[in-house]
Amino acid sequence: MTTALTMVKTGGKYANEKLFGVRHVQCILCFFCLAMCYAWRVNLSVALVAMSEPPSVNVTENDTASAVPDDDDDDFGIFKAEYYPFDEGQKSYMLSSFFWGYIVTQVPGGYIAQRYGAKMLLLAGLAAAAILTIISPLALKLGGWIALCAVRFTMGLTQGAVHPATHALLSKWSPANERGMLGTICYSGAQFGTVVMLATSGYIADSFMGWPSIFYLGGACGFVWVVFWYVFSSSTPEEHRFISPEELKFIEESRSDGKMQSADSLAPTPWLPIFTSMPFLSLLVVHCTHMFGFWTLLTQIPSYMKNIYGIDIKESALLSSLPYTVMLLLSFFFVWLSKVLQRNKSLSLSFNRKFFNSIGHWIPMCSLIALGYVPKEDNLLAVVLLTLTVGISAATYLGFQVNHIDLSPNYAGTLMGLTNGAANIMSGIAPLVVGQIVQDPKNVNEWRLVFFLAAAAYFIGNLLFVVFGRTEVQWWDSPEQSVDDVEQGVPLSPNGQDKR
C-alpha cells in the first residue's frame, strides 16, 4: 500500500511540498485568535497602572474604591477617564479573577471541541469575550472593582476552551512531520498579542481617548477576527470547502501515529488510564509549574518596572514588550533548530522534546534568580535578564506544549483541557501570592522571594518531565484497533522516519 512516508520520498505532488496550504491558513487564524486572547488578558495589567492614582484615603479590602474624575474635559463621553485609588489587594483580585473563570471551561471545552468541532466553539467564545472587553470600563464605572472582577471572571469562562480547541484543531490538521512548526505558528500568537498590547497601551492611555480605549479598540479587533474565522476556518480538513484533494490526502495519511477516530465514532474518554499514566502526569506537573512562573512575570512586569526602577508607564510598556518580542522571534529560531536536529537520525523525538523543554525552563530559572540581585541603578542589566527569562521560554513550544498530541491525537483536546485547567489554577494563584508577599512594592527583597519561588517551580517541573515524559502514542488513545488500522497508521517521527 502507499503510505505517507512513501509519498514524501517519491516526491509526488502532495501538499507537503507547498510553502503554503489551507492547513497554514488555519494556523494563521489560530495565531490571531491567541493574539486576541492574550492581548485581552494582559490589557488589565497595564490599564491598572494608567487608571490608578496613589490613594489619598484609606481603602479597605471590602470597600469599593471611589472614582476620581479626570480634571480635563472630554467631549467624547465614552472615553471619559476616571481614576481609582486601588490598593494592592484589590489589584491582585482583579488580575486573578480572569483565571478563576478560565479554569472552569477547560475540560468541557476540550470535550466539546473533540466531539463537535473547534470552529463554532472558538467563534462563540471570542465573540463573547470581545463584548466583555468593550464593556469593562462601564462595569468599573457603575460597579467598582468588584464588578470588573465579575466581568473578568466571565471573560475567563469564554476563553477557557481556546487552548483545548486549538489542540483539537491541530490534531486534525497537522501532519506528524509539521506538528512542531504548525503548533509554534498557532501559539506564538500569544506573544504577538502580548507585544502589541504592552507596546501600544501606554500611548493609547495617554491619548485623547484615555485608558478606556485600551478595551474598546481590543474588543473591536476581536469582531474583525470573528468574520475571518467564520469564512475561512473548518474544524477538520475533510469539512473545508477550499482544500485541494492532494493536501487533504496528505494530511489524512500523515497526521496520526495510530488510528485517527472520527468525532462520530470516538470512544469514551479513558479517564482512568489517563490519570494513571506517568507520561501524562509529568506533563500535567510541568504545565502547572511553567504557568506559575510565566504568569507571575506577565502580570507583574509593569508594577515591578515602575516600583523598582522608576520607569513611567509609557517607557515601561515598551520595555515590558521587549521580552515577548524576543520570545516571538526565538520561537521560530527554535523551529529551525529542531529541524536541524531532526536531520541527525540518532536523536529521537523524545530527546528533542526534553532538550527544548530544558532550554525553556532551566535557563529562565537561572536568569530569574539573577534578576532578584540586580541593583536598582542598573536598569540595562535588569532589562537583559528579564528579556532572557521570558524570551527563551519559547523553546517550550517544541517541548511539553505539543506533547499532548504526541501522547494522544484523539484526545489531545481533553488532555490540554486537563493540564491547562490545572495550570491556570497556578496562574490565578500567582498574582495572589505576589499580593501577599509584596506588601511594599518598592522593597526589592520581597520581589526577590517571588523570583525564587518561580525559579523553583521551573526546576521541579522540568525535572519530572525529563524523567517521566514520553512521546509515543499511548495505548489508551486507540484501545481497539484492527490490523488494517494499525497498518494505515505507520508511526512517523517529525523527520519522516519510521519510529519503530
XYZ file of C-alpha atoms in Angstrom, residues 71-490:
420
model
C -9.882 67.213 35.578
C -9.621 67.515 31.798
C -12.852 67.970 29.904
C -13.574 65.292 27.317
C -16.132 65.800 24.598
C -16.253 62.038 23.992
C -18.309 60.631 26.841
C -17.388 57.008 26.238
C -13.706 57.887 26.525
C -14.162 59.841 29.779
C -11.357 58.615 32.012
C -11.783 58.256 35.742
C -9.054 57.298 38.167
C -9.294 54.896 41.085
C -7.170 54.603 44.249
C -6.906 50.815 44.232
C -4.802 49.136 46.880
C -2.511 46.205 46.099
C -5.010 43.644 47.371
C -7.772 44.889 45.080
C -5.391 44.869 42.117
C -4.414 41.276 42.825
C -8.068 40.194 42.898
C -8.788 41.937 39.597
C -5.760 40.372 37.938
C -6.551 36.868 39.192
C -10.331 36.883 38.591
C -9.903 36.029 34.903
C -8.194 32.765 35.721
C -10.870 31.521 38.100
C -13.370 31.613 35.254
C -10.821 30.361 32.761
C -10.210 27.052 34.522
C -13.911 26.129 34.685
C -14.405 25.610 30.935
C -11.081 23.932 30.145
C -12.118 20.267 30.235
C -15.666 20.810 28.888
C -14.151 22.901 26.100
C -11.748 20.137 25.120
C -14.526 17.566 25.079
C -16.851 19.760 23.001
C -14.072 20.540 20.517
C -13.311 16.829 20.079
C -16.920 15.783 19.782
C -18.477 18.675 17.855
C -15.559 20.577 16.324
C -13.466 23.604 17.247
C -14.817 26.131 14.729
C -18.085 27.230 16.328
C -16.689 26.848 19.835
C -13.916 29.355 19.151
C -16.271 31.624 17.214
C -18.767 31.917 20.066
C -16.094 32.201 22.751
C -14.167 35.031 21.156
C -17.291 36.957 20.133
C -18.469 36.891 23.755
C -15.003 37.845 25.029
C -14.886 40.814 22.634
C -18.199 42.126 24.021
C -16.994 41.724 27.610
C -13.770 43.553 26.796
C -15.701 46.527 25.429
C -17.988 46.811 28.462
C -15.148 46.539 31.033
C -14.760 50.327 31.615
C -18.528 50.699 32.040
C -18.607 47.861 34.561
C -15.835 49.515 36.570
C -17.623 52.875 36.499
C -21.008 51.511 37.596
C -19.994 48.727 39.961
C -16.415 49.431 41.012
C -13.618 46.902 41.182
C -15.931 44.074 42.240
C -17.996 44.482 39.050
C -14.816 44.440 36.982
C -13.811 41.214 38.730
C -17.158 39.707 37.667
C -16.603 40.766 34.053
C -13.086 39.331 34.053
C -14.346 36.082 35.576
C -16.959 35.775 32.820
C -14.344 36.556 30.188
C -12.284 33.703 31.584
C -15.254 31.386 31.068
C -15.489 32.406 27.385
C -11.769 31.833 26.757
C -11.374 28.589 28.654
C -11.843 26.433 25.576
C -9.308 28.284 23.390
C -6.233 26.156 24.113
C -8.054 22.784 24.162
C -9.894 23.671 20.939
C -6.647 24.766 19.276
C -5.036 21.457 20.243
C -8.059 19.550 18.932
C -7.781 21.513 15.684
C -4.041 20.826 15.400
C -4.548 17.103 15.922
C -6.841 17.079 12.878
C -4.894 19.466 10.638
C -1.185 18.906 11.364
C 0.889 16.193 9.639
C 3.252 14.498 12.082
C 6.371 15.971 10.480
C 4.947 19.517 10.699
C 3.432 19.385 14.177
C 6.106 21.440 15.877
C 6.101 24.121 13.189
C 2.316 24.451 12.949
C 1.938 24.396 16.711
C 4.500 27.177 17.003
C 2.634 29.265 14.430
C -0.564 28.926 16.465
C 0.779 29.526 19.943
C 3.306 32.235 19.087
C 0.255 34.417 18.544
C 0.155 34.717 22.335
C 3.430 36.617 22.278
C 2.321 38.761 19.344
C -0.811 39.848 21.185
C 1.161 40.500 24.363
C 3.740 42.588 22.496
C 1.131 44.695 20.717
C -0.804 45.349 23.914
C 2.197 46.174 26.085
C 3.850 48.319 23.413
C 0.796 50.389 22.471
C -1.381 50.599 25.564
C 0.698 53.320 27.189
C 0.327 55.553 24.143
C -3.383 54.786 23.881
C -3.914 55.621 27.545
C -2.118 58.966 27.099
C -4.158 59.870 24.006
C -7.374 61.898 23.938
C -9.311 58.611 24.157
C -7.842 57.747 27.578
C -7.314 54.360 29.174
C -10.872 53.064 28.381
C -9.902 52.914 24.691
C -7.464 50.099 25.541
C -10.558 47.950 25.996
C -12.649 49.458 23.180
C -10.029 49.002 20.453
C -9.153 45.498 21.613
C -12.781 44.396 21.526
C -13.274 45.846 18.046
C -10.320 43.836 16.709
C -11.979 40.715 18.072
C -15.035 41.217 15.884
C -12.824 41.555 12.784
C -11.234 38.197 13.616
C -14.650 36.574 14.075
C -15.586 37.426 10.467
C -12.407 35.916 9.011
C -12.694 32.821 11.221
C -16.277 32.165 10.135
C -15.407 32.409 6.425
C -12.077 30.600 6.213
C -11.898 28.073 9.064
C -13.036 24.488 9.468
C -12.855 22.001 12.329
C -11.351 19.288 10.114
C -9.719 19.230 6.682
C -12.473 16.903 5.470
C -15.044 19.670 6.053
C -13.140 22.538 4.419
C -14.584 23.865 1.181
C -11.358 25.066 -0.426
C -8.814 22.358 0.395
C -7.250 20.536 -2.543
C -7.573 16.733 -2.849
C -3.772 16.412 -2.662
C -3.461 18.358 0.571
C -6.402 16.512 2.103
C -4.883 13.128 1.267
C -1.504 14.141 2.644
C -2.988 15.305 5.962
C -5.213 12.243 6.354
C -2.337 9.801 5.850
C 0.317 11.523 7.927
C -1.354 13.298 10.853
C -1.523 10.415 13.330
C 0.772 7.712 14.657
C -2.226 5.456 15.205
C -5.886 5.215 14.337
C -7.451 8.672 14.000
C -11.045 8.287 15.110
C -13.822 10.437 13.717
C -15.950 12.530 16.069
C -18.946 10.260 15.494
C -17.078 7.063 16.375
C -14.782 8.434 19.081
C -14.628 6.053 22.032
C -15.498 7.340 25.516
C -12.689 9.235 27.178
C -10.429 6.731 29.021
C -10.267 8.722 32.268
C -8.664 6.078 34.489
C -5.814 5.201 32.081
C -5.160 8.904 31.555
C -4.874 9.691 35.264
C -2.695 6.643 35.940
C -0.321 7.409 33.051
C 3.057 8.686 34.260
C 3.805 10.441 30.954
C 0.550 12.374 31.305
C 1.075 13.140 34.990
C 4.560 14.518 34.315
C 3.062 16.626 31.522
C 0.438 17.904 33.972
C 3.038 18.939 36.541
C 5.359 20.692 34.102
C 2.450 22.621 32.613
C 1.431 23.805 36.098
C 4.904 24.889 37.172
C 5.560 26.612 33.853
C 2.393 28.667 34.067
C 3.068 29.713 37.652
C 6.445 31.160 36.707
C 5.386 32.608 33.376
C 2.239 34.357 34.593
C 3.956 35.712 37.672
C 6.169 37.622 35.256
C 3.430 38.551 32.804
C 1.051 40.113 35.314
C 3.696 41.827 37.445
C 6.157 43.294 34.929
C 4.557 46.777 34.717
C 4.367 47.084 38.513
C 7.896 45.755 39.041
C 9.433 48.084 36.471
C 7.616 51.094 37.901
C 8.301 50.494 41.590
C 11.861 49.179 41.456
C 13.334 51.113 38.531
C 11.065 54.168 38.496
C 10.062 53.826 34.829
C 6.835 55.586 33.836
C 4.012 53.707 32.118
C 4.902 54.607 28.524
C 8.533 53.581 28.905
C 7.568 50.587 30.997
C 5.132 49.388 28.336
C 7.831 49.500 25.680
C 10.421 47.748 27.829
C 7.886 45.209 29.061
C 7.009 44.252 25.481
C 10.663 43.588 24.597
C 10.872 40.119 26.242
C 7.792 38.934 24.356
C 9.115 40.320 21.089
C 12.253 38.259 21.648
C 10.117 35.259 22.571
C 8.157 35.605 19.324
C 11.359 35.702 17.282
C 13.050 32.887 19.199
C 10.046 30.611 18.752
C 10.771 30.392 15.022
C 14.508 30.116 15.610
C 13.844 27.059 17.778
C 11.677 25.571 14.994
C 14.648 25.898 12.643
C 16.997 24.397 15.246
C 14.607 21.494 15.770
C 14.614 20.761 12.043
C 18.420 20.761 12.077
C 18.495 18.304 14.978
C 15.956 16.045 13.284
C 18.384 15.502 10.408
C 20.507 13.549 12.864
C 18.635 10.250 12.851
C 20.286 9.161 16.083
C 18.396 11.858 18.011
C 14.919 10.706 18.960
C 11.738 12.742 19.165
C 11.841 12.217 22.926
C 15.291 13.808 23.112
C 14.030 16.704 21.005
C 11.068 17.391 23.282
C 13.113 17.198 26.503
C 16.039 19.167 25.103
C 13.898 22.144 24.148
C 11.842 21.896 27.313
C 15.023 22.071 29.394
C 16.186 25.139 27.492
C 12.820 26.781 28.074
C 12.817 26.103 31.841
C 16.285 25.842 33.326
C 17.869 28.826 31.593
C 14.987 31.078 32.743
C 15.378 29.539 36.209
C 18.943 30.828 36.429
C 18.159 34.256 34.986
C 15.221 34.702 37.376
C 17.459 34.185 40.387
C 19.983 36.632 38.959
C 17.222 39.183 38.313
C 16.500 39.375 42.018
C 20.005 40.708 42.681
C 20.209 43.405 40.011
C 20.923 46.778 41.637
C 18.229 49.422 41.314
C 20.528 51.700 39.365
C 21.438 49.031 36.783
C 18.384 49.294 34.525
C 20.059 47.798 31.468
C 21.072 44.551 33.152
C 17.561 44.133 34.552
C 16.074 44.503 31.089
C 18.559 41.988 29.635
C 17.771 39.361 32.282
C 14.045 39.954 32.025
C 14.241 39.569 28.257
C 16.235 36.339 28.578
C 13.871 34.898 31.201
C 10.736 35.411 29.157
C 12.123 35.169 25.625
C 13.842 31.827 25.907
C 10.637 30.249 27.229
C 9.674 29.963 23.548
C 11.593 26.677 23.482
C 8.724 25.039 25.376
C 6.561 25.239 22.216
C 8.682 22.328 20.979
C 8.669 20.680 24.402
C 5.713 19.951 26.644
C 3.263 22.216 24.819
C 2.766 19.809 21.910
C 3.284 16.639 23.943
C -0.479 16.216 24.365
C -0.793 15.418 20.660
C 2.215 13.072 20.877
C 0.559 11.053 23.628
C -2.980 11.010 22.244
C -4.018 12.570 18.924
C -7.624 11.514 19.504
C -7.938 13.032 22.966
C -5.470 15.912 22.611
C -8.187 18.486 23.301
C -9.205 16.795 26.550
C -5.581 16.385 27.659
C -4.921 20.070 27.008
C -8.099 20.945 28.893
C -6.942 18.930 31.887
C -3.389 20.257 32.039
C -4.260 23.829 31.059
C -7.092 23.916 33.574
C -4.815 22.789 36.377
C -2.027 25.082 35.174
C -4.286 28.093 35.231
C -5.175 27.439 38.828
C -1.493 28.211 39.333
C -1.867 31.262 37.078
C -4.694 32.503 39.276
C -2.695 31.844 42.423
C 0.371 33.690 41.110
C -0.968 37.286 41.440
C -2.439 36.427 44.849
C 0.917 35.072 46.026
C 2.624 38.224 44.786
C -0.014 40.337 46.519
C 0.675 38.553 49.823
C 4.469 38.625 49.529
C 4.908 42.113 48.092
C 3.377 44.285 50.785
C 5.733 47.118 49.886
C 6.132 47.235 46.071
C 9.385 49.194 46.432
C 11.023 46.529 48.587
C 13.374 44.545 46.351
C 13.756 41.776 48.944
C 10.069 40.952 48.654
C 10.317 40.773 44.859
C 13.404 38.593 45.235
C 11.383 35.990 47.119
C 8.827 35.967 44.297
C 11.578 35.243 41.776
C 12.981 32.399 43.889
C 9.563 30.746 44.037
C 9.138 30.960 40.267
C 12.650 29.557 39.698
C 11.954 26.596 41.985
C 8.767 25.837 40.051
C 10.685 25.822 36.763
C 13.316 23.431 38.123
C 10.956 20.844 39.614
C 8.537 20.779 36.691
C 11.126 20.201 34.008
C 12.993 17.599 36.075
C 9.860 15.455 36.256
C 9.217 15.876 32.526
C 12.770 14.799 31.666
C 12.494 11.693 33.829
C 8.937 10.549 33.097
C 7.919 12.283 29.857
C 7.277 10.198 26.711
C 6.493 10.882 23.055
C 4.968 7.555 21.977
C 1.226 7.372 21.334
C -0.249 5.774 24.448
C -2.236 2.542 24.211
C -5.384 4.183 25.586
C -5.542 6.591 22.616
C -6.896 3.778 20.384
C -7.534 0.778 22.637
C -9.267 -1.221 19.915
C -7.536 -1.341 16.534
C -7.849 -3.732 13.662
C -4.875 -4.940 11.670
C -5.777 -2.554 8.830
C -5.971 0.388 11.242
C -2.516 -0.296 12.568
C -1.091 -0.733 9.060
C -2.557 2.577 7.890
C -1.174 4.403 10.902
C 2.542 3.812 10.293
